[in-house]
Amino acid sequence: MDLEKIKKLQEMVNDSNRIVFFGGAGVSTESGIPDFRSVDGLYNQKYDYPPETILSHTFYMRNKPEFYRFYNEKIMIDGIEPNAAHKKLAEMEAKGKLSAVITQNIDGLHQKAGSKKVLELHGSTLRNYCVECGKFFDGAYMFEQKAAGVTVPKCDACGGDIKPDVVLYEEGLDQNILQESVYELSHADMLIIGGTSLVVYPAAGLIDYFRGKYLVLINKSATARDTRADLVITDSIGEVLSQIEV
Ligand SMILES: [Zn+2]
């Protein structure tokens, strides 16, 4: 851990009152959720198609049992808990330092840690809807279906198929969430980007709306925007944020 950089980050946080955090898969992997895009996942040949194909709208429509086989194993991970990064961000919001978390993750861990303003660009596994009658189902219902070995979760009211409220490949992002994200980014005085290499749409384009004072990148590996940042910390997001006092 580079203590000089932690000190600098602390000074930036102290000097900011409208921080926005933009987080990617790395925030969740530290809670034990595998990144399905990782090399490990791709070459773990239990599936006949790459993750991006299975998690597409077309594939969901054509092959729901195979979609859910992958989804239940790689995405719906039971017993996960918020880590130090989620907790510190919730604390920053509670103390009036942070205005929003924008996340590409779909696990609901920010809310579980206590964050209120969470903009979920790719939806949430904890919200699910019957495609026939629209009835809502929470994450617990989906875990029950998974535990019972159901191949395609069904609505308990009409028997229709249930679809997770997550943005699949080929599907558009929620325009309201995008607009709110643009608003928060353009009004932020500090932007902390964590756990993402910034290659996944729409991350790269969205952060261009940031016009504030401090741009900080915290990621285990180098990212596409390293050159523009005021501070780059190549380390675990949880370990870095847990050292910041608010
Ligand atoms: Zn239904």
Short mmCIF file of C-alpha atoms and ligand atoms in Angstrom, two decimals:
data_model
loop_
_atom_site.label_atom_id
_atom_site.label_comp_id
_atom_site.label_asym_id
_atom_site.label_seq_id
_atom_site.Cartn_x
_atom_site.Cartn_y
_atom_site.Cartn_z
CA MET A 1 0.00 0.00 0.00
CA ASP A 2 1.38 3.38 -1.07
CA LEU A 3 0.85 5.55 2.03
CA GLU A 4 1.67 8.78 0.21
CA LYS A 5 -1.18 8.09 -2.19
CA ILE A 6 -3.58 7.23 0.64
CA LYS A 7 -2.69 10.54 2.28
CA LYS A 8 -3.35 12.37 -0.97
CA LEU A 9 -6.70 10.59 -1.39
CA GLN A 10 -7.64 11.55 2.17
CA GLU A 11 -6.87 15.21 1.43
CA MET A 12 -9.01 15.11 -1.70
CA VAL A 13 -11.92 13.52 0.20
CA ASN A 14 -11.59 16.15 2.95
CA ASP A 15 -11.78 18.89 0.32
CA SER A 16 -14.88 17.43 -1.41
CA ASN A 17 -18.57 17.46 -0.52
CA ARG A 18 -20.18 15.98 -3.56
CA ILE A 19 -18.31 12.79 -4.31
CA VAL A 20 -19.60 10.31 -6.87
CA PHE A 21 -18.34 6.76 -6.94
CA PHE A 22 -18.38 4.83 -10.20
CA GLY A 23 -17.83 1.13 -9.64
CA GLY A 24 -17.28 -1.97 -11.74
CA ALA A 25 -16.90 -5.69 -11.29
CA GLY A 26 -13.81 -5.34 -9.09
CA VAL A 27 -15.97 -3.95 -6.28
CA SER A 28 -18.00 -7.16 -6.22
CA THR A 29 -15.17 -9.64 -6.78
CA GLU A 30 -13.81 -8.58 -3.41
CA SER A 31 -17.05 -9.92 -1.92
CA GLY A 32 -16.41 -13.23 -3.63
CA ILE A 33 -18.54 -12.74 -6.72
CA PRO A 34 -16.68 -14.00 -9.78
CA ASP A 35 -16.32 -11.67 -12.75
CA PHE A 36 -18.03 -13.68 -15.46
CA ARG A 37 -15.95 -11.86 -18.08
CA SER A 38 -12.71 -13.07 -16.55
CA VAL A 39 -10.41 -15.45 -18.41
CA ASP A 40 -11.12 -18.05 -15.75
CA GLY A 41 -14.80 -17.94 -16.59
CA LEU A 42 -14.31 -18.04 -20.33
CA TYR A 43 -12.04 -21.04 -20.34
CA ASN A 44 -13.93 -22.95 -17.73
CA GLN A 45 -15.59 -25.00 -20.44
CA LYS A 46 -18.82 -26.02 -18.77
CA TYR A 47 -20.81 -24.09 -21.32
CA ASP A 48 -21.03 -24.32 -25.10
CA TYR A 49 -21.15 -20.53 -25.55
CA PRO A 50 -19.19 -17.53 -24.24
CA PRO A 51 -20.79 -15.57 -21.34
CA GLU A 52 -21.64 -12.63 -23.60
CA THR A 53 -23.72 -14.93 -25.80
CA ILE A 54 -25.53 -16.66 -22.95
CA LEU A 55 -26.30 -13.33 -21.28
CA SER A 56 -27.89 -11.87 -24.40
CA HIS A 57 -31.53 -11.13 -25.05
CA THR A 58 -31.65 -13.50 -28.04
CA PHE A 59 -30.19 -16.36 -26.03
CA TYR A 60 -32.57 -15.77 -23.12
CA MET A 61 -35.55 -15.91 -25.50
CA ARG A 62 -34.33 -19.06 -27.27
CA ASN A 63 -32.82 -21.10 -24.45
CA LYS A 64 -34.05 -20.15 -20.99
CA PRO A 65 -32.92 -23.36 -19.25
CA GLU A 66 -29.31 -22.88 -20.41
CA PHE A 67 -29.49 -19.15 -19.64
CA TYR A 68 -30.57 -19.92 -16.06
CA ARG A 69 -27.99 -22.70 -15.67
CA PHE A 70 -25.25 -20.12 -16.29
CA TYR A 71 -27.06 -17.32 -14.43
CA ASN A 72 -27.59 -19.41 -11.32
CA GLU A 73 -24.00 -20.60 -11.22
CA LYS A 74 -22.14 -17.40 -12.18
CA ILE A 75 -24.42 -14.53 -11.24
CA MET A 76 -26.81 -15.54 -8.44
CA ILE A 77 -24.23 -16.19 -5.76
CA ASP A 78 -25.79 -16.99 -2.38
CA GLY A 79 -24.53 -15.74 0.97
CA ILE A 80 -22.53 -12.76 -0.30
CA GLU A 81 -21.92 -9.78 1.95
CA PRO A 82 -20.81 -6.16 1.40
CA ASN A 83 -17.07 -5.62 1.75
CA ALA A 84 -15.03 -2.72 3.11
CA ALA A 85 -15.55 -0.67 -0.06
CA HIS A 86 -19.37 -0.93 0.06
CA LYS A 87 -19.36 -0.05 3.77
CA LYS A 88 -17.08 2.97 3.45
CA LEU A 89 -19.14 4.38 0.55
CA ALA A 90 -22.34 4.01 2.59
CA GLU A 91 -20.63 5.81 5.47
CA MET A 92 -19.49 8.62 3.15
CA GLU A 93 -23.06 9.09 1.95
CA ALA A 94 -24.46 9.05 5.51
CA LYS A 95 -22.00 11.79 6.49
CA GLY A 96 -23.03 13.97 3.56
CA LYS A 97 -19.81 13.60 1.58
CA LEU A 98 -21.05 11.39 -1.23
CA SER A 99 -24.05 12.07 -3.44
CA ALA A 100 -24.34 8.87 -5.48
CA VAL A 101 -22.94 5.48 -6.30
CA ILE A 102 -23.13 4.55 -9.97
CA THR A 103 -22.54 0.85 -10.45
CA GLN A 104 -22.24 -1.68 -13.23
CA ASN A 105 -22.84 -4.46 -10.71
CA ILE A 106 -26.19 -6.16 -10.27
CA ASP A 107 -25.87 -7.77 -6.85
CA GLY A 108 -27.47 -5.11 -4.64
CA LEU A 109 -24.53 -5.07 -2.23
CA HIS A 110 -24.32 -1.27 -2.04
CA GLN A 111 -27.89 -1.11 -0.73
CA LYS A 112 -27.20 -3.98 1.65
CA ALA A 113 -24.31 -1.92 3.05
CA GLY A 114 -26.68 1.01 3.61
CA SER A 115 -26.23 3.18 0.51
CA LYS A 116 -29.40 5.03 -0.48
CA LYS A 117 -28.63 6.64 -3.82
CA VAL A 118 -27.46 3.77 -6.02
CA LEU A 119 -27.75 4.06 -9.78
CA GLU A 120 -27.65 0.53 -11.17
CA LEU A 121 -26.73 0.85 -14.84
CA HIS A 122 -27.19 -2.85 -15.51
CA GLY A 123 -30.16 -3.52 -13.24
CA SER A 124 -30.36 -5.88 -10.28
CA THR A 125 -30.68 -9.60 -9.65
CA LEU A 126 -32.85 -8.68 -6.66
CA ARG A 127 -35.65 -7.43 -8.93
CA ASN A 128 -37.40 -9.93 -11.17
CA TYR A 129 -40.64 -9.88 -13.12
CA CYS A 130 -43.07 -12.36 -14.60
CA VAL A 131 -43.01 -11.81 -18.37
CA GLU A 132 -46.73 -12.67 -18.58
CA CYS A 133 -48.43 -10.76 -15.75
CA GLY A 134 -45.63 -8.49 -14.51
CA LYS A 135 -45.67 -9.73 -10.92
CA PHE A 136 -42.56 -8.73 -8.97
CA PHE A 137 -40.24 -11.27 -7.34
CA ASP A 138 -37.31 -10.49 -5.04
CA GLY A 139 -33.92 -12.13 -4.83
CA ALA A 140 -35.04 -14.52 -2.10
CA TYR A 141 -37.69 -16.03 -4.38
CA MET A 142 -35.08 -16.62 -7.09
CA PHE A 143 -32.71 -18.27 -4.61
CA GLU A 144 -35.56 -20.55 -3.51
CA GLN A 145 -36.20 -21.52 -7.13
CA LYS A 146 -32.49 -22.14 -7.63
CA ALA A 147 -32.26 -24.27 -4.47
CA ALA A 148 -35.29 -26.27 -5.59
CA GLY A 149 -33.53 -27.06 -8.87
CA VAL A 150 -36.12 -25.32 -11.04
CA THR A 151 -34.73 -24.97 -14.58
CA VAL A 152 -36.69 -21.79 -15.40
CA PRO A 153 -38.18 -19.86 -12.46
CA LYS A 154 -41.95 -19.55 -12.74
CA CYS A 155 -44.48 -17.01 -11.54
CA ASP A 156 -46.52 -18.33 -8.59
CA ALA A 157 -49.58 -16.40 -9.77
CA CYS A 158 -49.87 -17.29 -13.46
CA GLY A 159 -47.11 -19.82 -14.18
CA GLY A 160 -45.32 -17.47 -16.59
CA ASP A 161 -41.54 -17.35 -16.94
CA ILE A 162 -39.65 -14.93 -14.72
CA LYS A 163 -37.02 -12.60 -16.18
CA PRO A 164 -34.42 -10.84 -14.05
CA ASP A 165 -34.43 -7.03 -14.23
CA VAL A 166 -30.85 -7.03 -15.47
CA VAL A 167 -29.73 -5.46 -18.71
CA LEU A 168 -28.76 -8.29 -21.04
CA TYR A 169 -26.47 -7.88 -24.03
CA GLU A 170 -28.48 -6.38 -26.94
CA GLU A 171 -30.79 -4.64 -24.47
CA GLY A 172 -30.74 -0.87 -23.95
CA LEU A 173 -29.90 0.84 -20.70
CA ASP A 174 -32.64 2.49 -18.65
CA GLN A 175 -32.75 6.09 -19.88
CA ASN A 176 -33.79 7.47 -16.49
CA ILE A 177 -30.83 5.82 -14.78
CA LEU A 178 -28.52 7.15 -17.49
CA GLN A 179 -29.89 10.68 -17.14
CA GLU A 180 -29.55 10.59 -13.36
CA SER A 181 -25.99 9.33 -13.73
CA VAL A 182 -25.12 12.17 -16.09
CA TYR A 183 -26.67 14.64 -13.64
CA GLU A 184 -24.72 13.29 -10.67
CA LEU A 185 -21.44 13.13 -12.62
CA SER A 186 -21.77 16.65 -13.99
CA HIS A 187 -22.49 18.06 -10.49
CA ALA A 188 -19.79 16.12 -8.63
CA ASP A 189 -16.69 17.77 -7.23
CA MET A 190 -14.84 14.46 -6.96
CA LEU A 191 -15.13 11.24 -8.91
CA ILE A 192 -13.73 7.98 -7.61
CA ILE A 193 -13.68 5.20 -10.19
CA GLY A 194 -13.11 1.78 -8.69
CA GLY A 195 -12.84 -1.81 -9.75
CA THR A 196 -13.26 -1.26 -13.46
CA SER A 197 -10.91 -1.15 -16.42
CA LEU A 198 -13.40 1.27 -18.03
CA VAL A 199 -13.67 -0.76 -21.21
CA VAL A 200 -17.28 -1.83 -20.69
CA TYR A 201 -19.93 0.37 -22.26
CA PRO A 202 -21.15 2.87 -21.10
CA ALA A 203 -18.47 3.59 -18.52
CA ALA A 204 -15.99 5.31 -20.80
CA GLY A 205 -18.54 7.73 -22.28
CA LEU A 206 -20.34 8.49 -19.01
CA ILE A 207 -17.36 9.70 -17.04
CA ASP A 208 -16.68 12.37 -19.66
CA TYR A 209 -19.53 14.29 -18.01
CA PHE A 210 -17.43 14.78 -14.91
CA ARG A 211 -16.15 18.37 -14.64
CA GLY A 212 -15.09 18.40 -11.00
CA LYS A 213 -11.80 18.91 -9.23
CA TYR A 214 -10.48 15.44 -8.46
CA LEU A 215 -10.58 12.32 -10.62
CA VAL A 216 -9.29 9.26 -8.80
CA LEU A 217 -8.83 5.76 -10.20
CA ILE A 218 -8.51 2.77 -7.90
CA ASN A 219 -8.09 -0.55 -9.65
CA LYS A 220 -5.90 -3.62 -9.31
CA SER A 221 -4.63 -3.20 -12.86
CA ALA A 222 -4.01 -0.19 -15.12
CA THR A 223 -7.05 1.35 -16.82
CA ALA A 224 -7.76 3.18 -20.05
CA ARG A 225 -8.04 6.55 -18.29
CA ASP A 226 -4.91 6.50 -16.16
CA THR A 227 -3.42 9.47 -17.97
CA ARG A 228 -6.31 11.83 -17.22
CA ALA A 229 -6.60 11.04 -13.54
CA ASP A 230 -5.33 13.24 -10.72
CA LEU A 231 -4.53 10.18 -8.66
CA VAL A 232 -4.14 6.52 -9.63
CA ILE A 233 -3.94 3.82 -6.98
CA THR A 234 -3.23 0.32 -8.23
CA ASP A 235 -4.60 -1.72 -5.37
CA SER A 236 -7.66 -3.37 -3.84
CA ILE A 237 -10.59 -0.94 -3.67
CA GLY A 238 -11.68 -2.34 -0.28
CA GLU A 239 -8.22 -2.02 1.25
CA VAL A 240 -7.77 1.52 -0.06
CA LEU A 241 -11.17 2.90 0.97
CA SER A 242 -11.08 1.27 4.41
CA GLN A 243 -8.12 3.53 5.25
CA ILE A 244 -10.02 6.72 4.48
CA GLU A 245 -11.66 8.56 7.36
CA VAL A 246 -14.87 10.51 6.87
ZN ZN B 1 -47.26 -14.09 -13.75
#
